[in-house]
Coordinates of C-alpha atoms in Angstrom, one line a residue:
X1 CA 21.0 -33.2 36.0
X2 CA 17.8 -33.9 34.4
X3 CA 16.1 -31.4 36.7
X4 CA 18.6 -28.7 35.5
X5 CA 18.4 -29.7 31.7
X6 CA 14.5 -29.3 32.1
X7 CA 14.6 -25.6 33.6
X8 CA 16.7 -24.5 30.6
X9 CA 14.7 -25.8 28.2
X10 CA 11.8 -24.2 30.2
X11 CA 14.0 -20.5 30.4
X12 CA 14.6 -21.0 26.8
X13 CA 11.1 -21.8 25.7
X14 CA 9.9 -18.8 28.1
X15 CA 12.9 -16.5 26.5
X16 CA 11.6 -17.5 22.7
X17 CA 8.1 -16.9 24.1
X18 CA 8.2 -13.3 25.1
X19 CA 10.8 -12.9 22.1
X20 CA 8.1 -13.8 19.6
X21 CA 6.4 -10.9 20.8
X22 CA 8.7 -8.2 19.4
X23 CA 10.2 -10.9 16.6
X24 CA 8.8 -13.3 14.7
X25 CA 11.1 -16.3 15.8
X26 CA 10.3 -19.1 13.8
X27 CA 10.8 -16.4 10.2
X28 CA 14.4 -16.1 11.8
X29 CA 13.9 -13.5 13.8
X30 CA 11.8 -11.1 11.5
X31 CA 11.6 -8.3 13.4
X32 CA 7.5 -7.4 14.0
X33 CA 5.7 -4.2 12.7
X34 CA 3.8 -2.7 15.8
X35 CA 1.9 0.1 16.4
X36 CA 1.9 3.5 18.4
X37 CA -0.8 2.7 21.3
X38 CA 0.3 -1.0 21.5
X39 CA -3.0 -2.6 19.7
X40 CA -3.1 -5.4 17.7
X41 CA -1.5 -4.8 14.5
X42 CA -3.9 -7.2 13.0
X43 CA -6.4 -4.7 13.4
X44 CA -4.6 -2.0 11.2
X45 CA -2.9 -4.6 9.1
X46 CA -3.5 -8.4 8.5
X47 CA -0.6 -10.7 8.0
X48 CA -0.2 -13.3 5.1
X49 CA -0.6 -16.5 6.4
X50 CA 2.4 -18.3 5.8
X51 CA 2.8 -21.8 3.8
X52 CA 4.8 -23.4 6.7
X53 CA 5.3 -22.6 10.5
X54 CA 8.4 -20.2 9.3
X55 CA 6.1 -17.4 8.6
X56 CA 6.5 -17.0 4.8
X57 CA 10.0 -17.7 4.1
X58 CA 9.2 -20.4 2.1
X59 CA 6.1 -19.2 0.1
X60 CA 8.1 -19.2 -2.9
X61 CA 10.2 -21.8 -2.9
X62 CA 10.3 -23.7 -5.7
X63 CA 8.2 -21.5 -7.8
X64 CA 9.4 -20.0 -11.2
X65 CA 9.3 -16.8 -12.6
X66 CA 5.5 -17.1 -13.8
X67 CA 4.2 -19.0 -10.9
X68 CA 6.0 -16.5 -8.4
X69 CA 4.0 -13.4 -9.9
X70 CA 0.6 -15.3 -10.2
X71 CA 1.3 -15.5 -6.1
X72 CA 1.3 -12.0 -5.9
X73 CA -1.8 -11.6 -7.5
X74 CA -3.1 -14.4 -5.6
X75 CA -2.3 -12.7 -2.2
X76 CA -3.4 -9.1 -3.8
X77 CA -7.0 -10.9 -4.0
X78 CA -6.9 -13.1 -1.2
X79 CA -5.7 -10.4 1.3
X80 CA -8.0 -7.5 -0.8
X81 CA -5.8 -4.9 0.5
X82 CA -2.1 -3.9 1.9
X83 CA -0.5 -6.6 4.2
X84 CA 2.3 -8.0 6.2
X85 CA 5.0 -11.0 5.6
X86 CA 7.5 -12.0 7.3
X87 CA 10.3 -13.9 5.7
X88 CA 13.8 -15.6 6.0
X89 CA 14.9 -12.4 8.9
X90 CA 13.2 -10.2 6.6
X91 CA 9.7 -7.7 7.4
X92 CA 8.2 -6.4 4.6
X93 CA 4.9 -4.2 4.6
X94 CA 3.0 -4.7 1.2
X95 CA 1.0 -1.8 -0.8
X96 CA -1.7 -2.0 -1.9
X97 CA -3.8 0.7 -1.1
X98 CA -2.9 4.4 -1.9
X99 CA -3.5 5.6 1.6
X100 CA -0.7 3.5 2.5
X101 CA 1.3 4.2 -0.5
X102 CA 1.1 7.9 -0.2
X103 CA 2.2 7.6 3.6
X104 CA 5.6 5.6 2.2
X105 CA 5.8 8.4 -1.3
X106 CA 5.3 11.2 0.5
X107 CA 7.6 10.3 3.9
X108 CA 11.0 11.8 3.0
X109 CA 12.9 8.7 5.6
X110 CA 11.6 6.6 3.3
X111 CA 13.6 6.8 -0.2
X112 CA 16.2 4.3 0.4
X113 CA 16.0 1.6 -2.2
X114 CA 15.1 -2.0 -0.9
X115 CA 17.5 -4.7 -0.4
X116 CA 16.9 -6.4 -3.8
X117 CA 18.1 -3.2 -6.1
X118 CA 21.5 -3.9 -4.9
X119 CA 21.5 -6.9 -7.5
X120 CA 21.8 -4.2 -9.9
X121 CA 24.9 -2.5 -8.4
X122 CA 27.0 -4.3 -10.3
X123 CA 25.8 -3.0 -13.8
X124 CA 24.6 0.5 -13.0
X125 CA 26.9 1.5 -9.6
X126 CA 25.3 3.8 -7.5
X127 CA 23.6 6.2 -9.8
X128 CA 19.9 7.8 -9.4
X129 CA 18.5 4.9 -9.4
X130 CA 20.5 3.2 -6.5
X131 CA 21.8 6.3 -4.7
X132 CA 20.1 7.5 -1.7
X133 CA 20.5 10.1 0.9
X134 CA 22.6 13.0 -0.3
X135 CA 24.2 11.5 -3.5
X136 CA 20.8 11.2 -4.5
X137 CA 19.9 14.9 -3.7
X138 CA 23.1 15.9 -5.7
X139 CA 22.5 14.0 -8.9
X140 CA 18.7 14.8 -8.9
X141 CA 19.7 18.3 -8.7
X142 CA 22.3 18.3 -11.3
X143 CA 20.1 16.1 -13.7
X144 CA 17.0 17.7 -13.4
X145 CA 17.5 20.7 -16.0
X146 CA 18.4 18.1 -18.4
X147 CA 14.6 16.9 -18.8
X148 CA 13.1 20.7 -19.2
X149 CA 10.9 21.4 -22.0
X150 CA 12.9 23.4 -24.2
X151 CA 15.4 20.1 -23.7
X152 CA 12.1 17.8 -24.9
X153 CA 12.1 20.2 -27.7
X154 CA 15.7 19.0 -28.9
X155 CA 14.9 15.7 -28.6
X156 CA 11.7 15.9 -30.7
X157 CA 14.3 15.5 -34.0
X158 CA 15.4 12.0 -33.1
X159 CA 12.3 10.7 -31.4
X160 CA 10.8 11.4 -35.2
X161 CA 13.3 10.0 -37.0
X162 CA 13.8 7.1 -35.1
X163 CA 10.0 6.5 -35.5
X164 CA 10.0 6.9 -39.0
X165 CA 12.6 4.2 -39.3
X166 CA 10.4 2.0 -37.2
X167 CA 7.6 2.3 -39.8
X168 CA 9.9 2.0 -42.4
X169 CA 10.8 -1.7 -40.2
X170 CA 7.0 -2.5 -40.4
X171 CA 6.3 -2.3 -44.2
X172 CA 8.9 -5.1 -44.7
X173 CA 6.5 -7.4 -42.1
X174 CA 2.7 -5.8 -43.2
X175 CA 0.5 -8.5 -43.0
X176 CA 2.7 -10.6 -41.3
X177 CA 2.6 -11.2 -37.5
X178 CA 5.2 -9.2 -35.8
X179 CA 6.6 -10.3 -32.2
X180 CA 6.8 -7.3 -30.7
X181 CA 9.4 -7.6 -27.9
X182 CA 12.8 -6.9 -30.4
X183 CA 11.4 -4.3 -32.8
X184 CA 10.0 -1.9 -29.7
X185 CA 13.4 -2.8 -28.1
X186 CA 15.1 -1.4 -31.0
X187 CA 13.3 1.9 -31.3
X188 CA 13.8 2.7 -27.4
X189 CA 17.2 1.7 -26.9
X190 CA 18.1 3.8 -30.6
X191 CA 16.4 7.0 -29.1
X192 CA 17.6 6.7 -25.5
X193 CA 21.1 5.9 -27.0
X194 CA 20.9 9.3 -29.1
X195 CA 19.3 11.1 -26.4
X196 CA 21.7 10.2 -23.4
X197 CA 24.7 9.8 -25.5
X198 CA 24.3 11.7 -28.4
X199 CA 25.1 8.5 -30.8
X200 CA 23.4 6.7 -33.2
X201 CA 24.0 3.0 -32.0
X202 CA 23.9 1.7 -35.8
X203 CA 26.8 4.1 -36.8
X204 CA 29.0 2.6 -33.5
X205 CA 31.0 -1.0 -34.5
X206 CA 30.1 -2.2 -31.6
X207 CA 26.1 -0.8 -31.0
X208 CA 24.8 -4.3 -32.5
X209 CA 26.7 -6.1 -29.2
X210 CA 25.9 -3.4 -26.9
X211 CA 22.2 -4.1 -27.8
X212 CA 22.8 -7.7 -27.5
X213 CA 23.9 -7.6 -23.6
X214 CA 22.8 -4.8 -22.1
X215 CA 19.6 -6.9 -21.1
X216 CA 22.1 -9.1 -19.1
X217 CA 21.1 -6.1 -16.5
X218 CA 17.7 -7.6 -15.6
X219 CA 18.8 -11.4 -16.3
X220 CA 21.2 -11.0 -12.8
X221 CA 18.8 -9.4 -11.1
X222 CA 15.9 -11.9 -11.9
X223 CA 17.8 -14.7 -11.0
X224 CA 19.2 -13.5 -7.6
X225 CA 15.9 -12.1 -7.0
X226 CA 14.2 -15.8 -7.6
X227 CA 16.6 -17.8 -5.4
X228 CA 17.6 -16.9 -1.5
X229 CA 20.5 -18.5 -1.6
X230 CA 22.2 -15.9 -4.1
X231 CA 20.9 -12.9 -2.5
X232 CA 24.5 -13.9 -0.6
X233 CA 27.4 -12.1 -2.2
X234 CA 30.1 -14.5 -1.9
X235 CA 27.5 -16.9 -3.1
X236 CA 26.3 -15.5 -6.1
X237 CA 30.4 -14.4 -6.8
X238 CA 31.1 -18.0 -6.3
X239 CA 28.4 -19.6 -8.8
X240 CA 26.6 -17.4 -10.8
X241 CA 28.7 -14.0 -11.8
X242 CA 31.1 -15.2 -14.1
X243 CA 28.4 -15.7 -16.5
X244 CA 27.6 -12.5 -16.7
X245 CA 30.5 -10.5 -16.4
X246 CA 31.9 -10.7 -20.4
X247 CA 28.1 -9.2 -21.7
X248 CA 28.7 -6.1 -18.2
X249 CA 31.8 -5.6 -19.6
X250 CA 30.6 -4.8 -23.5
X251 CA 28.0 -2.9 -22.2
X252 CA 30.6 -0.8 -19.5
X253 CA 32.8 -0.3 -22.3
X254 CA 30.7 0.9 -25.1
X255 CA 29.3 3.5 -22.8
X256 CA 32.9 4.8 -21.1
X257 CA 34.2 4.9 -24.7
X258 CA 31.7 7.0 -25.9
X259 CA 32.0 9.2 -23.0
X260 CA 35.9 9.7 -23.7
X261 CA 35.0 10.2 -27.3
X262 CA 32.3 12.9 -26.0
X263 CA 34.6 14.7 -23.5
X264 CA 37.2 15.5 -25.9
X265 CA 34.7 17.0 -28.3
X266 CA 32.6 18.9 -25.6
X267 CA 36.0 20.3 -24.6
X268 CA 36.3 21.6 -27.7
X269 CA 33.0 23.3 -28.1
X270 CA 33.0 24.6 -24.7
X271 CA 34.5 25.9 -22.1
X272 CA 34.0 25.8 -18.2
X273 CA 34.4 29.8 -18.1
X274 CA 32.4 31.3 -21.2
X275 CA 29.7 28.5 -21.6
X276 CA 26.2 29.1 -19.8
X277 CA 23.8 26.6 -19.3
X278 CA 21.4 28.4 -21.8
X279 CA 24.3 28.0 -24.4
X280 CA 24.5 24.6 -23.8
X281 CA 20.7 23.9 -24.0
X282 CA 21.3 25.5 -27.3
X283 CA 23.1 22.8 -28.8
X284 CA 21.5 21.3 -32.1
X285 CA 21.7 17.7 -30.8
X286 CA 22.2 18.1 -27.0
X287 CA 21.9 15.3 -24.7
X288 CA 22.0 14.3 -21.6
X289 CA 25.8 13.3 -21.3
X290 CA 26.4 17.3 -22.5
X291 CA 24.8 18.2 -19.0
X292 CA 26.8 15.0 -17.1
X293 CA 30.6 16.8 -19.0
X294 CA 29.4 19.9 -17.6
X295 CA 28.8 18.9 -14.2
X296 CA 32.4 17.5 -14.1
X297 CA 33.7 20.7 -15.8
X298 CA 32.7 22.4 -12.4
X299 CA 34.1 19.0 -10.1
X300 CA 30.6 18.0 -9.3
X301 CA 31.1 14.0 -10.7
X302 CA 33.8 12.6 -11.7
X303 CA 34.3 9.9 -14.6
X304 CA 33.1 7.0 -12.6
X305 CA 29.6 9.1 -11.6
X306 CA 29.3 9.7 -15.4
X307 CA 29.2 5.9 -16.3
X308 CA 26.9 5.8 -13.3
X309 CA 24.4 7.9 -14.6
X310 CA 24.9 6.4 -18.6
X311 CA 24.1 3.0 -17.7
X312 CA 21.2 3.9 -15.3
X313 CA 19.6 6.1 -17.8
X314 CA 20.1 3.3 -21.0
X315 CA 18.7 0.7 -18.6
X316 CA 15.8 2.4 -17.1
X317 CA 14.8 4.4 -20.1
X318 CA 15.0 1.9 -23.1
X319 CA 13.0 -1.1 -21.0
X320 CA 10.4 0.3 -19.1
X321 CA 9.1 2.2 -22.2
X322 CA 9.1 -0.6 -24.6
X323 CA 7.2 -2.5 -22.3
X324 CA 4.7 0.2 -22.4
X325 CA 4.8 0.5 -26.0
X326 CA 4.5 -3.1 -26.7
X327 CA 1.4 -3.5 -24.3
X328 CA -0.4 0.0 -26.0
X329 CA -0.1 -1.8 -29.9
X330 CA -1.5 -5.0 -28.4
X331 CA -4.4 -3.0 -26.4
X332 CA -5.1 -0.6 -29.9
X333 CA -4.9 -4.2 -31.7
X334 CA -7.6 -5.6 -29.5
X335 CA -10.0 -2.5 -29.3
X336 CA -10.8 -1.6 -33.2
X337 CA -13.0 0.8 -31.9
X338 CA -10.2 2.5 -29.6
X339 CA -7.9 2.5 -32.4
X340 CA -10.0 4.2 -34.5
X341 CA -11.0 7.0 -32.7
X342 CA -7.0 7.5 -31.8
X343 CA -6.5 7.5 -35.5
X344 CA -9.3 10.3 -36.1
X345 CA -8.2 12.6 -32.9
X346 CA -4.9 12.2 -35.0
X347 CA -5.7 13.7 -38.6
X348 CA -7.8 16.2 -36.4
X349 CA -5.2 17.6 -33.8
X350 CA -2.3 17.0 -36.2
X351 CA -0.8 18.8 -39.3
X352 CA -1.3 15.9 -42.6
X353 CA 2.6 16.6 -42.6
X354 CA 4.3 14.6 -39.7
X355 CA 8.0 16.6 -40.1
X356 CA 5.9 19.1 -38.6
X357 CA 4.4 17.4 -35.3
X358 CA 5.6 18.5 -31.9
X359 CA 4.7 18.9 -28.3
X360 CA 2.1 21.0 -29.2
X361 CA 0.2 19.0 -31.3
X362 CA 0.7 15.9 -28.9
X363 CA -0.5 17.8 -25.8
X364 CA -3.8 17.9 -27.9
X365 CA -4.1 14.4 -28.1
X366 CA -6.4 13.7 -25.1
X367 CA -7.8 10.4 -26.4
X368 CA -4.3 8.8 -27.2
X369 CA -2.9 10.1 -24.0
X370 CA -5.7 8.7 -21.8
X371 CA -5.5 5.2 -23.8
X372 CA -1.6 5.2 -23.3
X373 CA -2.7 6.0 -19.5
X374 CA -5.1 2.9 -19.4
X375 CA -2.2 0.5 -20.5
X376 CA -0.3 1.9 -18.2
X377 CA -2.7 1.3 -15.4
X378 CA -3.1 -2.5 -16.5
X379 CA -0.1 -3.1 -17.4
X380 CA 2.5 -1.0 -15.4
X381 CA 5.9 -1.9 -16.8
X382 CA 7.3 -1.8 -13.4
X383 CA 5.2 -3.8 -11.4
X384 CA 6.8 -3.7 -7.8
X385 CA 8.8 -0.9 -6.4
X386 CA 10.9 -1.7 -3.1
X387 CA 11.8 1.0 -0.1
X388 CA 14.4 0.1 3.0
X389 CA 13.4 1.6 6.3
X390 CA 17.0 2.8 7.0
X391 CA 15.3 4.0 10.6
X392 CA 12.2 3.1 12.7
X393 CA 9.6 5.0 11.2
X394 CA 5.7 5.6 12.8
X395 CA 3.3 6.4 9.8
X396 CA -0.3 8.4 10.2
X397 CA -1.9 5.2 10.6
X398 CA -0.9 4.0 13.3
X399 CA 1.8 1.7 12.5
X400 CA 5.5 1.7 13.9
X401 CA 8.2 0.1 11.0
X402 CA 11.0 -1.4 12.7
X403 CA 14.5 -0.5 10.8
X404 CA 16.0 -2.4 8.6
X405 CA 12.7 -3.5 7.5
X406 CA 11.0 -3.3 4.0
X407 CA 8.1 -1.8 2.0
X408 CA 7.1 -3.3 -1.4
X409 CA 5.0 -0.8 -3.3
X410 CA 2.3 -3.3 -5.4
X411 CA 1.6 -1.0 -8.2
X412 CA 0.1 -3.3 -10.4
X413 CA -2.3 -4.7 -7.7
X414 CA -3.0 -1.1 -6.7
X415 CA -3.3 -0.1 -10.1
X416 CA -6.0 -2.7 -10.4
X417 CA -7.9 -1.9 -7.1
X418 CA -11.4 -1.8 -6.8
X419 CA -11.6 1.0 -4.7
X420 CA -10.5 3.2 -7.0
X421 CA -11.1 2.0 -10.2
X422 CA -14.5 0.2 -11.2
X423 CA -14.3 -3.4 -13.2
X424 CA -10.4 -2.6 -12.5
X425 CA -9.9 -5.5 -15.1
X426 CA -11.7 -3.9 -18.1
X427 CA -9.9 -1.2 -20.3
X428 CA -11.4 1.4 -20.7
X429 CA -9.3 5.0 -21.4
X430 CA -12.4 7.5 -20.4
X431 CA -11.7 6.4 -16.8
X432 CA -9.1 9.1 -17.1
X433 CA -11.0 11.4 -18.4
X434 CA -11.5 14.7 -16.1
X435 CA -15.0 13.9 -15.2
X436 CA -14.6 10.4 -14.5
X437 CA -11.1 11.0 -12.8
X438 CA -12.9 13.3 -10.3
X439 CA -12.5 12.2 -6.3
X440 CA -10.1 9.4 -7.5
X441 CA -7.4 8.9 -4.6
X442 CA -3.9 10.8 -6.2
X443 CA -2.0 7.9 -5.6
X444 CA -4.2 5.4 -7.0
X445 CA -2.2 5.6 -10.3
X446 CA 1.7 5.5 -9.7
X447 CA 2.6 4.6 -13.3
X448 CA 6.0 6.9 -12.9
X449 CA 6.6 6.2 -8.8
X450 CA 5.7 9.1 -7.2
X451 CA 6.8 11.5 -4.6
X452 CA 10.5 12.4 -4.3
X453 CA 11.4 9.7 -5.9
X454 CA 9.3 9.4 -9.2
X455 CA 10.6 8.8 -12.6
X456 CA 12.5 11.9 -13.9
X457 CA 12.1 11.0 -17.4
X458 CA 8.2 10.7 -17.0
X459 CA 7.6 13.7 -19.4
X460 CA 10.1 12.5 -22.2
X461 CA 8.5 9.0 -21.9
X462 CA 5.0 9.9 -22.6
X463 CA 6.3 12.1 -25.4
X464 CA 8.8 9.4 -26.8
X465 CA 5.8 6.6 -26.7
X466 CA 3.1 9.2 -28.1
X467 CA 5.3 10.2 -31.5
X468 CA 5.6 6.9 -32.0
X469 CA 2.1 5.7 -31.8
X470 CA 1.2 8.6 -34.3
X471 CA 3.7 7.8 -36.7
X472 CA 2.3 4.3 -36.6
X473 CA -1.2 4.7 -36.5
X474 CA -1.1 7.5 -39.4
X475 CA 0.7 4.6 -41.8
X476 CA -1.0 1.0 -40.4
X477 CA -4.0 -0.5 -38.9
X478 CA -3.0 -2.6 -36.0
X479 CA -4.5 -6.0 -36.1
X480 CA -4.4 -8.5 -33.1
X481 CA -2.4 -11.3 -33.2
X482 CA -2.4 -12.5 -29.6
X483 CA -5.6 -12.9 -26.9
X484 CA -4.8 -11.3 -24.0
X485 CA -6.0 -14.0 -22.0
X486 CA -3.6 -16.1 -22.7
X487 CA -0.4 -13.9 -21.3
X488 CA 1.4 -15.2 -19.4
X489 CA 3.0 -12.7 -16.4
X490 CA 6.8 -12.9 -15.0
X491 CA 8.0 -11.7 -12.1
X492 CA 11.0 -9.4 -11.9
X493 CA 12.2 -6.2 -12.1
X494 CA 10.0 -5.0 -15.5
X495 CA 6.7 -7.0 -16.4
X496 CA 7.4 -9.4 -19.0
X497 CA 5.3 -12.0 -20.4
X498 CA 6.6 -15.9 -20.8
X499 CA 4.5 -15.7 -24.4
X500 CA 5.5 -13.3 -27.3
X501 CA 3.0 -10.3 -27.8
X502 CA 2.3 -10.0 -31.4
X503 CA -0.1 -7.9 -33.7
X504 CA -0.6 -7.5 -37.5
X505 CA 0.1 -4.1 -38.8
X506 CA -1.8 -3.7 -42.3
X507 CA -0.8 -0.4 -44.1
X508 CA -3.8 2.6 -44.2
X509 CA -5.1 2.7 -48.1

């Protein structure tokens, strides 16, 4: 008996033994990353040392949301390159280099979404952002007309008077410090509200609740991205949904609403069988919903599709841009010197009269653009970007991705990589200057994603955040408020800082 016992613990040992060699056992069975001529991955590709004998399932446990991103950073330094974990069943291949991050960007297998963006399905469905395969191909294609210039150039009206209420906002706090976070939030959401819906929120009864929950969006995600347990969806039905579902269901309803509102008028103005697309572009205050109506005029989405694509667009394009935004008027606040040349390049490249300003006149502002560049670089407002490998998938280098396994794009550790950008921790905005941005790897800067699936509202962005920053430098000096030092990163979805950024602005005599 005991004889017998002993030989199947010493099959099972023997089994687990040569089954380590394709998984990683003791990480529950995270299957390994190998490579084409069977060599040591660790040659191509080091692996995180893990905290406990289970690889690194339980590297985070226990850490919040500030402590989990300084371990990131920590790992981005300690590994000083791209790297390997394996975690609770899960492989995941980090970024952090952009030869590696062009082989994922550029690799058309690889555009699936990761396994955490499915946290988000329940607010924004399955639209661009979540969609993959052909879905994805569909809605790109029937969106992308809606971002062409002479569309920028309708949108030019409300980016300028949303920015001239936002200086209007200031003069009530010059001279006092202003916490940046909820007046920037206000601005972006306002202009992507107008843009994608074609509504002023403060004219709808219910815009101020709308702006009230729709941040409930990242809150989920955060939370179920922070603790294992809830990445289970009976779990997280079980003990956490129900406390979110009364702010989705504000935010789901505000936007189907005004898309029934929308419909009936756009059926009025047009008509599936005499309207052209250039007709359409032609509308005085056009917006993206106008090409989402006529989509489903020819039965290419439905209702459904439509809310899809509203909530993805308010999400995606009122937080990441603030973020921007807010990190820009603390780095102008910190650098007099930077400010002030801004300010100059604008009452150079731009008519005394700001009713006047447009694309043209921004495209000329090479300074302000390459400073807006630099905060981008140190302070990407998406910090992380996560792929599935629906397939196994053999990249140039060498390495073989299992299926079902993961790639987490570190763009603020690449962004801040010393092979591609000198003192990586210093701002400095000439780095992007042509000269100076000579021989620098493409993919070294990934502010917008890149490849197939890079951020389709890249151009509106830099044009929303530039009209802003004109508006307010031409009115206030931007005094600091806040050592950078002192910030205080989160980890989620969109960088975010524990600490309030503020500044002083001080009006221009």
């Amino acid at each position: 008996m005991w004889l017998l016992i002993a030989f199947l613990v010493f099959v099972l040992v023997l089994s687990l033994f040569h089954l380590n060699k394709t998984y990683y056992v003791l990480a529950f069975f995270s299957k390994r990353i190998r490579t084409v001529n069977g060599e040591d991955i660790e040659r191509i590709l080091p692996t995180l040392p893990g905290n406990t004998i289970f690889g690194n399932t339980f590297d985070t446990f226990g850490l919040d949301f500030v402590q989990t991103f300084k371990f990131f950073r920590h790992n981005a330094t300690r590994m000083q390159g791209s790297y390997v974990t394996y975690m609770g069943g899960k492989t995941l291949l980090n970024v952090l280099d952009a030869d590696l991050a062009e082989m994922v960007f550029t690799n058309s297998k690889l555009i699936t979404k990761g396994f955490s963006y499915k946290f988000l399905q329940p607010a924004l469905g399955e639209g661009l952002l979540m969609s993959t395969d052909e879905k994805w191909h569909g809605r790109r294609k029937m969106l992308t007309p809606a971002f062409h210039f002479n569309i920028l150039m309708k949108f030019q009206e409300i980016v300028k008077e949303e920015s001239i209420t936002f200086v209007q906002r200031m003069e009530n706090c010059k001279g006092n410090e202003v916490a940046l976070d909820k007046h920037v939030q206000k601005f972006t959401l306002d202009v992507i509200c107008e843009t994608a819906l074609g509504v002023k929120l403060d004219e709808c009864l219910n815009g101020d609740k709308y702006r009230e929950n729709i941040s409930v969006f990242e809150e989920s995600f955060n939370k179920r991205l922070q603790y294992p347990h809830l990445w289970l969806d009976f779990v997280y039905k079980t003990l956490e949904e129900f406390k979110y579902l009364p702010a989705l269901k504000i935010v789901h309803d505000f936007s189907s609403d005004v898309i029934k509102k929308k419909r009936q008028q756009f059926a009025q103005e047009f008509h599936s069988d005499e309207t052209s697309e250039e007709q359409l572009y032609q509308k005085k205050r056009y917006a993206l919903l106008d090409t989402l109506l006529r989509a489903e005029q020819q039965g290419l989405i439905d209702h459904a599709g439509i809310c899809e694509e509203v909530d993805t667009f308010m999400f995606g394009g009122f937080d990441t841009t603030s973020m921007t935004l807010i990190f820009c008027l603390m780095n102008l606040s910190l650098y007099p010197e930077m400010q002030e040349c801004c300010y100059q390049e604008i009452l150079e490249q731009t008519d005394s009269d700001l009713s006047t300003l447009d694309i043209t006149q921004l495209n000329r502002l090479k300074y302000l653009e390459n400073f807006l560049k630099e905060s981008m670089r140190m302070y990407s407002s998406v910090p992380t970007i996560m792929r599935t490998v629906v397939e196994e998938t053999s990249l140039s280098n060498g390495l073989i991705l299992p299926a079902n396994s993961y790639i987490m794009v570190h763009i603020f550790d690449l962004h801040r990589n010393p092979k591609y950008f000198d003192k990586p921790d210093e701002f400095n905005p000439d780095r992007f200057l042509p000269e100076n941005s000579v021989g620098r790897h493409p993919y070294a800067y990934t502010p917008f994603s890149a490849g197939q699936r890079n951020c389709i509202g890249q151009k509106f962005a830099m044009f929303e955040m530039k009209t802003l920053l004109v508006h307010i430098l031409k009115n206030f000096k931007i005094l600091p408020a806040v050592d950078a030092e002192t910030l205080q990163f989160q980890s989620g979805i969109i960088i975010r800082t524990k600490n309030e950024v503020k500044v002083k602005f001080v009006e221009r005599q």
